[in-house]
Coordinates of C-alpha atoms and ligand atoms in Angstrom, one line a residue:
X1 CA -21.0 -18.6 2.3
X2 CA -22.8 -16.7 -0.2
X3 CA -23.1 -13.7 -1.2
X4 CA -26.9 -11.5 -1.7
X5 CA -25.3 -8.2 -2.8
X6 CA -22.6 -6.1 -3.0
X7 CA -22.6 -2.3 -2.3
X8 CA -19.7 -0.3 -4.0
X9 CA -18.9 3.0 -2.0
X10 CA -17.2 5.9 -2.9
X11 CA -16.0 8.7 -0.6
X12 CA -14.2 11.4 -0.8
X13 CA -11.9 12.1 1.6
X14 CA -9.2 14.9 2.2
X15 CA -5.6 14.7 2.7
X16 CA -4.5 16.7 5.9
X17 CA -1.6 17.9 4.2
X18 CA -0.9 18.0 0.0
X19 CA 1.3 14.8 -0.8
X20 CA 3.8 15.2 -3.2
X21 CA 5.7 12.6 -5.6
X22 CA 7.3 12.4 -8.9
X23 CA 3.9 11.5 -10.2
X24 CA 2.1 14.6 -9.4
X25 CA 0.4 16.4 -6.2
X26 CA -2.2 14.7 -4.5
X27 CA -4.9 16.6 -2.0
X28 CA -7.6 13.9 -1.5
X29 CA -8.6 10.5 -1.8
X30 CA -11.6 9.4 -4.3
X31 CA -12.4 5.6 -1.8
X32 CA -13.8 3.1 -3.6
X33 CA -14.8 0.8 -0.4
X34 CA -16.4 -2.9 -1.7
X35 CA -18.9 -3.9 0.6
X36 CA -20.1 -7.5 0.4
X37 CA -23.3 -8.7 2.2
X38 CA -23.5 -12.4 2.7
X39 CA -26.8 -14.3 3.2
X40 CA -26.7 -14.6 6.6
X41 CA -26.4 -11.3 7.3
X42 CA -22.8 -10.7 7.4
X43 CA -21.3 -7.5 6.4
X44 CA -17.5 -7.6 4.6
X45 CA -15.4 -4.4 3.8
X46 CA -12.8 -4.1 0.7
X47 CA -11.2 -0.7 -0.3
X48 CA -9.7 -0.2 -3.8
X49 CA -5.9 1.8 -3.6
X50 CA -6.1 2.7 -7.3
X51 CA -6.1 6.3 -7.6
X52 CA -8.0 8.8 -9.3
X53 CA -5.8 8.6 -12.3
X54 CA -4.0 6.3 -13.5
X55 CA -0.4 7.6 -12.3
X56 CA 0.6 5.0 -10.3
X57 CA -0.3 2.4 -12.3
X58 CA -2.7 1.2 -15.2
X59 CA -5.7 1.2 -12.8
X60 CA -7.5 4.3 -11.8
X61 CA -10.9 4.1 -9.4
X62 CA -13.5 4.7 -12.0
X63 CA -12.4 2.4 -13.8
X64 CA -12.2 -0.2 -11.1
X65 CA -16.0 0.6 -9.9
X66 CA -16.9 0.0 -13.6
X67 CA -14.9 -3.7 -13.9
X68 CA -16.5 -4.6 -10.4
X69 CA -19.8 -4.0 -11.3
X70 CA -19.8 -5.2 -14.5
X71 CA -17.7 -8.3 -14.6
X72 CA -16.1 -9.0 -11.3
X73 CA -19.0 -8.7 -8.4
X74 CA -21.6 -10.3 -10.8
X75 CA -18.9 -14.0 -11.3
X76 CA -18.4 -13.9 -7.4
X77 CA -22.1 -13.3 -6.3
X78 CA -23.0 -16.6 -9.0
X79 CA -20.6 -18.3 -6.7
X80 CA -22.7 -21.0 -3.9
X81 CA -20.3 -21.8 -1.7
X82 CA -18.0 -18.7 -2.0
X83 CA -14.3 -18.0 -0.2
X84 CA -11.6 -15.9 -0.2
X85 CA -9.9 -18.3 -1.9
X86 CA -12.2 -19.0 -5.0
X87 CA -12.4 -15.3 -6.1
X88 CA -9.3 -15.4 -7.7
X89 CA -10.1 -18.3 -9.8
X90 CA -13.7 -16.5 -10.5
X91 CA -12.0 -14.0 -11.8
X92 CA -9.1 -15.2 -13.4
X93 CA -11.0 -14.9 -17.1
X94 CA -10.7 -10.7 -16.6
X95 CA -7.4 -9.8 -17.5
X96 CA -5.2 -7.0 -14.8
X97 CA -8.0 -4.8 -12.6
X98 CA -5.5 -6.7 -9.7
X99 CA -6.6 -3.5 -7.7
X100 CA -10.7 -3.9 -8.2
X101 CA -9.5 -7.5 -7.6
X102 CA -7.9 -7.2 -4.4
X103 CA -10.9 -5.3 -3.2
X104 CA -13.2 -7.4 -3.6
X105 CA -11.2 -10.5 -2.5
X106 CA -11.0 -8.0 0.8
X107 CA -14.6 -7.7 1.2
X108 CA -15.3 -11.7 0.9
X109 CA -12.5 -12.2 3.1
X110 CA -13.8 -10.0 5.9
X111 CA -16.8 -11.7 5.5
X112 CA -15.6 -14.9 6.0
X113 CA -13.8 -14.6 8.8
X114 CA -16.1 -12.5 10.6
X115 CA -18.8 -15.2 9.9
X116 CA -16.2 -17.7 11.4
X117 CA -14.5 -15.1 13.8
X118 CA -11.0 -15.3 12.7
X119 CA -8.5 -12.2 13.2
X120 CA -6.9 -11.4 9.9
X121 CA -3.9 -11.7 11.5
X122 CA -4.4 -15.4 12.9
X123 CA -6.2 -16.4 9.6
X124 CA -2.3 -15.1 8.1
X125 CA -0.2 -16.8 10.8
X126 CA 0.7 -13.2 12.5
X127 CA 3.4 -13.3 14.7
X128 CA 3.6 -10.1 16.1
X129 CA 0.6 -7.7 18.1
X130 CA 2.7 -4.6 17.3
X131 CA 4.3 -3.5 13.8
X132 CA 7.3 -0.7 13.7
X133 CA 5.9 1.3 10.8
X134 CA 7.4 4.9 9.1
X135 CA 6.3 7.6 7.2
X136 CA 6.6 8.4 3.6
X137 CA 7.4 11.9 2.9
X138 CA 6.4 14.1 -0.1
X139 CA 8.6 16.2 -2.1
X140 CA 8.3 19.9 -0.7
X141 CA 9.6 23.2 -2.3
X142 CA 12.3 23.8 -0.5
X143 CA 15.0 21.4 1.1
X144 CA 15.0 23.6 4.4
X145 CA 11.3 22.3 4.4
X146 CA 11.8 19.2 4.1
X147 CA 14.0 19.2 7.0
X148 CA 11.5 20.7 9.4
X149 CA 9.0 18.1 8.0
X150 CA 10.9 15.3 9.2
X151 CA 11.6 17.1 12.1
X152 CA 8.4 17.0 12.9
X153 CA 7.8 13.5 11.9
X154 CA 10.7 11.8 14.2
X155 CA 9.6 14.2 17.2
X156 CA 6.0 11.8 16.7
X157 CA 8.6 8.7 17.0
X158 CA 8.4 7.3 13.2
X159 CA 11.0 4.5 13.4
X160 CA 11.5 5.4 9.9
X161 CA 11.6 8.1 7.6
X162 CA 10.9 7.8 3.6
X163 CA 11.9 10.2 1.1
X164 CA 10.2 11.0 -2.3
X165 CA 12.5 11.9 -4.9
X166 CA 12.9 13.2 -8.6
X167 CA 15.0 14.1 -11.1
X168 CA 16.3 17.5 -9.5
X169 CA 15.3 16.6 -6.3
X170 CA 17.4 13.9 -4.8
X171 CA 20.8 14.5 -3.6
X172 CA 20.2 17.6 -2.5
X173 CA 17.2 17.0 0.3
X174 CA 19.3 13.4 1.4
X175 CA 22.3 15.3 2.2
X176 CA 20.3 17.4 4.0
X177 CA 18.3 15.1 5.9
X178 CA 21.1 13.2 6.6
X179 CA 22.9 15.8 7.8
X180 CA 20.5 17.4 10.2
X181 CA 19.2 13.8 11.6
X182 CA 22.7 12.1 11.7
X183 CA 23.4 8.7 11.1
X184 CA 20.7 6.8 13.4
X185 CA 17.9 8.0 11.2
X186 CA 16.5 4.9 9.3
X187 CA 16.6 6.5 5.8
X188 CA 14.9 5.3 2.2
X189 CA 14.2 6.9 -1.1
X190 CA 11.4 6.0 -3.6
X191 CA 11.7 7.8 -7.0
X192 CA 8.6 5.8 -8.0
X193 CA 9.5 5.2 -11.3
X194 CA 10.9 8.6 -12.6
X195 CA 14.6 8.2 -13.5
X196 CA 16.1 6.4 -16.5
X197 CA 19.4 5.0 -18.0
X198 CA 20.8 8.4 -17.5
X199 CA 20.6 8.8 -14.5
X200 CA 22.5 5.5 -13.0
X201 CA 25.4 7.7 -12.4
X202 CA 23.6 10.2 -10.1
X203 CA 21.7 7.3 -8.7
X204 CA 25.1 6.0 -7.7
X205 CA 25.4 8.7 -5.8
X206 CA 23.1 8.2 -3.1
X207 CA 25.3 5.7 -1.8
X208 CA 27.4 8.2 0.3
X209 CA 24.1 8.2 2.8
X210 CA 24.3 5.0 4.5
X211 CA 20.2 4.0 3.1
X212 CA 18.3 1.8 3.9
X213 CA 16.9 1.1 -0.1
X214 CA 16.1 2.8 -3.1
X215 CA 12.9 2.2 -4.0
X216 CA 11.9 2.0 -8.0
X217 CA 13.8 4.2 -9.0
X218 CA 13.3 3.2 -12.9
X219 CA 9.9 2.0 -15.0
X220 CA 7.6 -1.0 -14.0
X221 CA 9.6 -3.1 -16.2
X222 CA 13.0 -2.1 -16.5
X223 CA 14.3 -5.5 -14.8
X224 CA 18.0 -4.9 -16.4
X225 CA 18.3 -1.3 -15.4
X226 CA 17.5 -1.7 -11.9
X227 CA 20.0 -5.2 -11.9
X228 CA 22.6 -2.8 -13.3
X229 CA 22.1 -0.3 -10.3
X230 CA 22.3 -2.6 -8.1
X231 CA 25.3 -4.1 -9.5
X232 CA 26.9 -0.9 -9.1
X233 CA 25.4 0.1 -5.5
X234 CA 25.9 -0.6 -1.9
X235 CA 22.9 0.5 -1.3
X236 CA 19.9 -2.3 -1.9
X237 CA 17.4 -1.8 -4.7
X238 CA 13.7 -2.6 -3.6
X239 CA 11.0 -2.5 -5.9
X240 CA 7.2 -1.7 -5.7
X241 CA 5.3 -1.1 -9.1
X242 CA 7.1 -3.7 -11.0
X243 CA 6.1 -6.3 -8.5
X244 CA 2.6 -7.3 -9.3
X245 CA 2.6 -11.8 -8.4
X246 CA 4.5 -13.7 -6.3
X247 CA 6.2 -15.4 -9.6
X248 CA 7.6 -12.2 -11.2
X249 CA 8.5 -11.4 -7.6
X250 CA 10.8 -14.5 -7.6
X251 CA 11.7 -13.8 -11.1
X252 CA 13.1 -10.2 -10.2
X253 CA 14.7 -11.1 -7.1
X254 CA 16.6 -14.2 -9.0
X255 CA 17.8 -11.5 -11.6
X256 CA 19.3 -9.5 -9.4
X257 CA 17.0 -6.4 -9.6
X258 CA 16.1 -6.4 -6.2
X259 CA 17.7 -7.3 -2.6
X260 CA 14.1 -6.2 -0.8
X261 CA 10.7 -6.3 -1.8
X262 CA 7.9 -3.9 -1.0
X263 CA 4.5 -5.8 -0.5
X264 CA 1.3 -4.0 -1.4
X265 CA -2.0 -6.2 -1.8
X266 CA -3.6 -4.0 -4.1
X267 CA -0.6 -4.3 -6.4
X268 CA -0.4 -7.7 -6.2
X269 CA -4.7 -8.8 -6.9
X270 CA -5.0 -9.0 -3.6
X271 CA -3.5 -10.4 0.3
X272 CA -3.7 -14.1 -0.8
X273 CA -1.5 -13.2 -3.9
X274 CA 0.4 -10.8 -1.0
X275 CA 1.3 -13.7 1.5
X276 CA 2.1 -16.0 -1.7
X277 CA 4.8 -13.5 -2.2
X278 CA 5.9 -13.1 1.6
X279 CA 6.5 -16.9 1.6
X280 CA 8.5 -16.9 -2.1
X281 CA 10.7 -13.8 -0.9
X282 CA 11.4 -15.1 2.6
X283 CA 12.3 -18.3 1.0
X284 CA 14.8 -16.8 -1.2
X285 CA 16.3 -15.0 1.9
X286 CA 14.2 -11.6 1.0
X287 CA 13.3 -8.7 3.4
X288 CA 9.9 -7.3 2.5
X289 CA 7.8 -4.5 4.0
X290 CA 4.4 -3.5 4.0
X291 CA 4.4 -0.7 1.0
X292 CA 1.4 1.9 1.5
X293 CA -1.5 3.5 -0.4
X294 CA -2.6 6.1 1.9
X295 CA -5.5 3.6 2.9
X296 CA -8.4 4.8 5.2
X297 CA -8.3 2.5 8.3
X298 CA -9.8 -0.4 6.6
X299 CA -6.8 -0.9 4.0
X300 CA -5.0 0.2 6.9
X301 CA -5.9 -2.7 9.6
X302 CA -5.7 -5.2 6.5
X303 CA -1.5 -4.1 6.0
X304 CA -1.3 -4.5 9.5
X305 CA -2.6 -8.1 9.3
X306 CA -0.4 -8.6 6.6
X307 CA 2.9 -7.1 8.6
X308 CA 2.4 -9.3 11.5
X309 CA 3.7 -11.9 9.3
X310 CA 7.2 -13.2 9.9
X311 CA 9.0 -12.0 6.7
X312 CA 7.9 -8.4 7.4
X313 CA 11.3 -7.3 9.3
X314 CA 11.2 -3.5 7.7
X315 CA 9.5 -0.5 9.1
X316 CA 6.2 -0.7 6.6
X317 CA 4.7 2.8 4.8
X318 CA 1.9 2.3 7.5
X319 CA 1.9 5.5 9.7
X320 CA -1.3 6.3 11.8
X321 CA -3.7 7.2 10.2
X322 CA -3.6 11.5 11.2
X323 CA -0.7 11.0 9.0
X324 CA -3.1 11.6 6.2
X325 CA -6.3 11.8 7.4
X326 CA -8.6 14.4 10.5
X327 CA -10.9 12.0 10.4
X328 CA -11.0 7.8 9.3
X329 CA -14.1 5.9 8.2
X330 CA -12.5 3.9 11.6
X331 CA -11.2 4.4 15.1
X332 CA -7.7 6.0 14.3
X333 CA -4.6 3.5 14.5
X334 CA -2.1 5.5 16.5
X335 CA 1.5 5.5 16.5
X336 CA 2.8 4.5 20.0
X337 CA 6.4 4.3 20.2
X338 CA 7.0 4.0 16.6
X339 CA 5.0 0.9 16.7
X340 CA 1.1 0.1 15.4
X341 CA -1.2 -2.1 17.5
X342 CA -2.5 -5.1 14.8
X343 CA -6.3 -5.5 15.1
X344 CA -6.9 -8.4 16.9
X345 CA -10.7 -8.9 16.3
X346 CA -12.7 -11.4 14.0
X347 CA -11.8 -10.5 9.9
X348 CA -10.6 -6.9 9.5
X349 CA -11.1 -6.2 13.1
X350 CA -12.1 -2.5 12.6
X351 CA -15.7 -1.0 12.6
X352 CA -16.8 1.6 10.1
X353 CA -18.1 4.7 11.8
X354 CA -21.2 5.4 10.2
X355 CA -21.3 9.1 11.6
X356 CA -18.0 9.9 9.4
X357 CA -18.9 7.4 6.3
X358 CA -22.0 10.0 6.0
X359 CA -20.1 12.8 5.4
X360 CA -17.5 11.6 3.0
X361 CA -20.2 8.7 1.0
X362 CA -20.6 10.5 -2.4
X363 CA -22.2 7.9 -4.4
X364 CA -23.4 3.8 -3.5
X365 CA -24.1 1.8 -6.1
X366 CA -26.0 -1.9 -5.7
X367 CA -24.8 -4.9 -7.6
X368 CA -27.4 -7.8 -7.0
X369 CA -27.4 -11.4 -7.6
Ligands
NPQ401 C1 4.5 4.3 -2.9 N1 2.9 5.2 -1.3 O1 5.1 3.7 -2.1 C2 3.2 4.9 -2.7 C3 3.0 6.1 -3.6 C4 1.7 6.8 -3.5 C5 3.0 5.9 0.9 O2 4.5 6.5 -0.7 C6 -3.1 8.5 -3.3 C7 -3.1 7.2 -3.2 C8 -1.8 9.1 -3.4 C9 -2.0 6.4 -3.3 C10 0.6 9.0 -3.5 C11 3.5 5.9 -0.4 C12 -0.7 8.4 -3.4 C13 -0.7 7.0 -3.3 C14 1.7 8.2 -3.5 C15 0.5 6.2 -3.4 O3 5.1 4.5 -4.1
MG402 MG1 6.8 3.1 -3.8

C-alpha cells in the first residue's frame, strides 16, 4: 500500500456538558482527525487525543499537527510498500509526539484493513461483539451535585461509575456517592496526577469505600510513591499517564506501582504499541481497561476494537458517545444495557458523516508526497 496524500483535519467540537478534572475545565474539543489517502483510492481515518494544551500530558494538538506535517506524514508517505506496522519504525528517529504518532498509525491502519477488509477487531483477535463500558465523571461544585449526576448516569445503565478527584475534593463526594448508591455501585477514582507525598495519608483513606482502583493519583513518574500507596492500600493502584510502552508498563507493574493498568493508544504511540501492552500485562496476571480521551466516534470505534480483546475484563472510560457529544462526526455508539456494540466492519468500521464534519471542519491542511 501507498500512500498519495494525507489530509490533517481539525474540528471543533463542543462538549454537551463542561468536564471537569484536577487539570482544569474543559468545554470543547479542538479534533485533529489524520486522514490518509492511499493510491488506490482508499480513504483511512486517525484522530489525535492530545488536547488543546498540554495538561494532560507533554503533547497538545497544535503541536501535533505541526510534527505530522513536518516530520512524521512526510517519512510515511516516502514509504512504497507501507503498513501499520512500519510506521513506527518510520518514525522512530522523532523523539515522543506518541499522540501525533498514534494518529497517524490510525489512519494507515484503517487504510489497510479497509483495503483488505478486516474488522479492527478481528485484525486484534476480538473476542467479544459487546464491551461493558462506564462513565467518567467531572468534579462539580457541590457534592449534592455530584450525586444527582451519577444519579442520572446509573438511571442510563453505566455498569460503572468514575470519579474525578482533587486535593479538597475526594473523601467527601466518595462518601457520598457511596452512600446514596450503596455498595453494588462499581466505583473508581482518578486524581490524574494531582496529589503528592502528603497526601498518602488521606489517600489511605479511601479505602473505607470498597473501590474498584485509584487511578494516578501522583505525577507521571512517581514509580515509588504510588508502590508506597499501594503498599499501604486495599484498594488497587492503576495508572494511566505514567504508562506510555508496553516495557515501562511491565516495569511498573514488576515494581509494585500498579495492580491494573489503564490502556490508552494515544498514550502509548499508538494501538500496536496498545495490544503490545495488553499481551505484557495479561501475561503478568494484569487487568487492564480501555482508558478514554473523550474521542469523537472514530477514536471511539478504535477503543472498542481494542476492548474486545481478552485482557480487557474492566468496564472501559468508553460511554456513548451523547455522553460528550449532540452530535459525532459518526453514527452514535449507544449504550444498551451498560454494554457497547464493537464495530464489526472492514478497518475502523464507522463512516464519517460528511453533513456534521462540515459544520465542525475549521481548518484542512494537505501534506503531499
Ligand atoms: C483520564 N479521560 O482518564 C482522561 C482525562 C481527560 C475520560 O477521564 C479533553 C480531552 C478533555 C481529553 C478531560 C477521562 C479531557 C481529556 C479529561 C481527558 O484521565
Ligand atoms: Mg486517567
Amino acid at each position: 500500500m501507498k500512500l498519495g496524500s494525507v489530509e490533517l483535519l481539525r474540528l471543533k467540537m463542543p462538549l454537551v456538558s463542561p468536564f471537569r478534572t484536577s487539570f482544569g475545565v474543559q468545554t470543547g474539543r479542538d479534533v485533529l482527525v489524520v486522514v490518509a489517502h492511499t493510491t488506490d483510492g482508499v480513504t483511512g481515518y486517525g484522530e489525535c487525543v492530545a488536547l488543546a494544551d498540554p495538561v494532560y500530558n507533554e503533547e497538545y494538538v497544535d503541536g501535533a499537527a505541526q510534527v505530522l506535517a513536518r516530520y512524521l506524514v512526510p517519512a510515511v508517505l516516502a514509504e512504497p510498500d507501507l503498513t501499520a506496522a512500519k510506521v513506527a519504525d518510520l518514525t522512530e528517529g522523532i523523539v515522543g509526539h506518541r499522540m501525533a504518532k498514534a494518529a497517524l498509525e490510525l489512519a494507515v491502519l484503517d487504510a489497510q484493513l479497509r483495503t483488505v477488509g478486516m474488522s479492527l477487531t478481528d485484525y486484534f483477535g476480538g473476542v467479544r461483539e459487546r464491551v461493558d463500558v462506564g462513565v467518567s465523571v467531572g468534579i462539580t461544585e457541590t457534592v449534592e451535585q455530584l450525586v444527582d449526576v451519577v444519579g442520572e448516569y446509573r438511571a442510563q445503565g453505566y455498569r460503572r461509575v468514575k470519579l474525578k478527584i482533587q486535593p479538597g475534593f475526594d473523601i467527601a463526594p466518595v462518601a457520598a456517592v457511596r452512600e446514596a448508591f450503596g455498595s453494588d455501585l462499581a466505583l473508581q477514582v482518578d486524581g490524574n496526577t494531582a496529589y503528592r507525598a502528603k497526601d498518602l495519608a488521606l489517600l489511605t483513606e479511601l479505602d473505607a469505600f470498597g473501590l474498584l482502583l485509584i487511578e494516578q493519583p501522583f505525577e507521571h513518574d512517581a514509580h515509588g510513591l504510588h508502590a508506597e500507596l499501594a503498599a499501604r492500600c486495599i484498594t488497587p493502584i492503576c495508572l494511566d499517564e505514567s504508562l506510555t510502552t508496553a516495557a515501562n508498563t511491565a516495569a511498573a507493574i514488576r515494581a509494585g506501582a500498579c495492580s491494573i493498568v489503564n490502556i490508552k493508544a494515544g498514550r502509548m504511540g499508538g494501538y500496536l504499541e496498545a495490544r503490545r501492552t495488553h499481551d505484557v500485562a495479561t501475561a503478568l496476571d494484569t487487568p487492564v481497561w480501555c482508558g478514554g480521551m473523550l474521542e469523537t466516534g472514530l477514536g471511539r470505534a478504535a477503543n472498542l476494537a481494542l476492548a474486545s480483546l481478552p485482557g480487557f475484563t474492566l468496564p472501559g472510560d468508553i460511554s456513548a458517545s451523547e455522553r460528550y457529544y449532540a452530535e459525532d462526526i459518526t453514527e452514535p455508539f449507544l449504550l444498551v444495557d451498560g454494554q457497547v456494540a464493537v464495530p464489526q466492519g472492514p478497518g475502523l468500521g464507522v463512516t464519517v458523516r460528511e453533513d456534521v464534519l462540515r459544520e465542525v471542519l475549521t481548518s484542512r491542511e494537505t501534506v503531499s508526497a
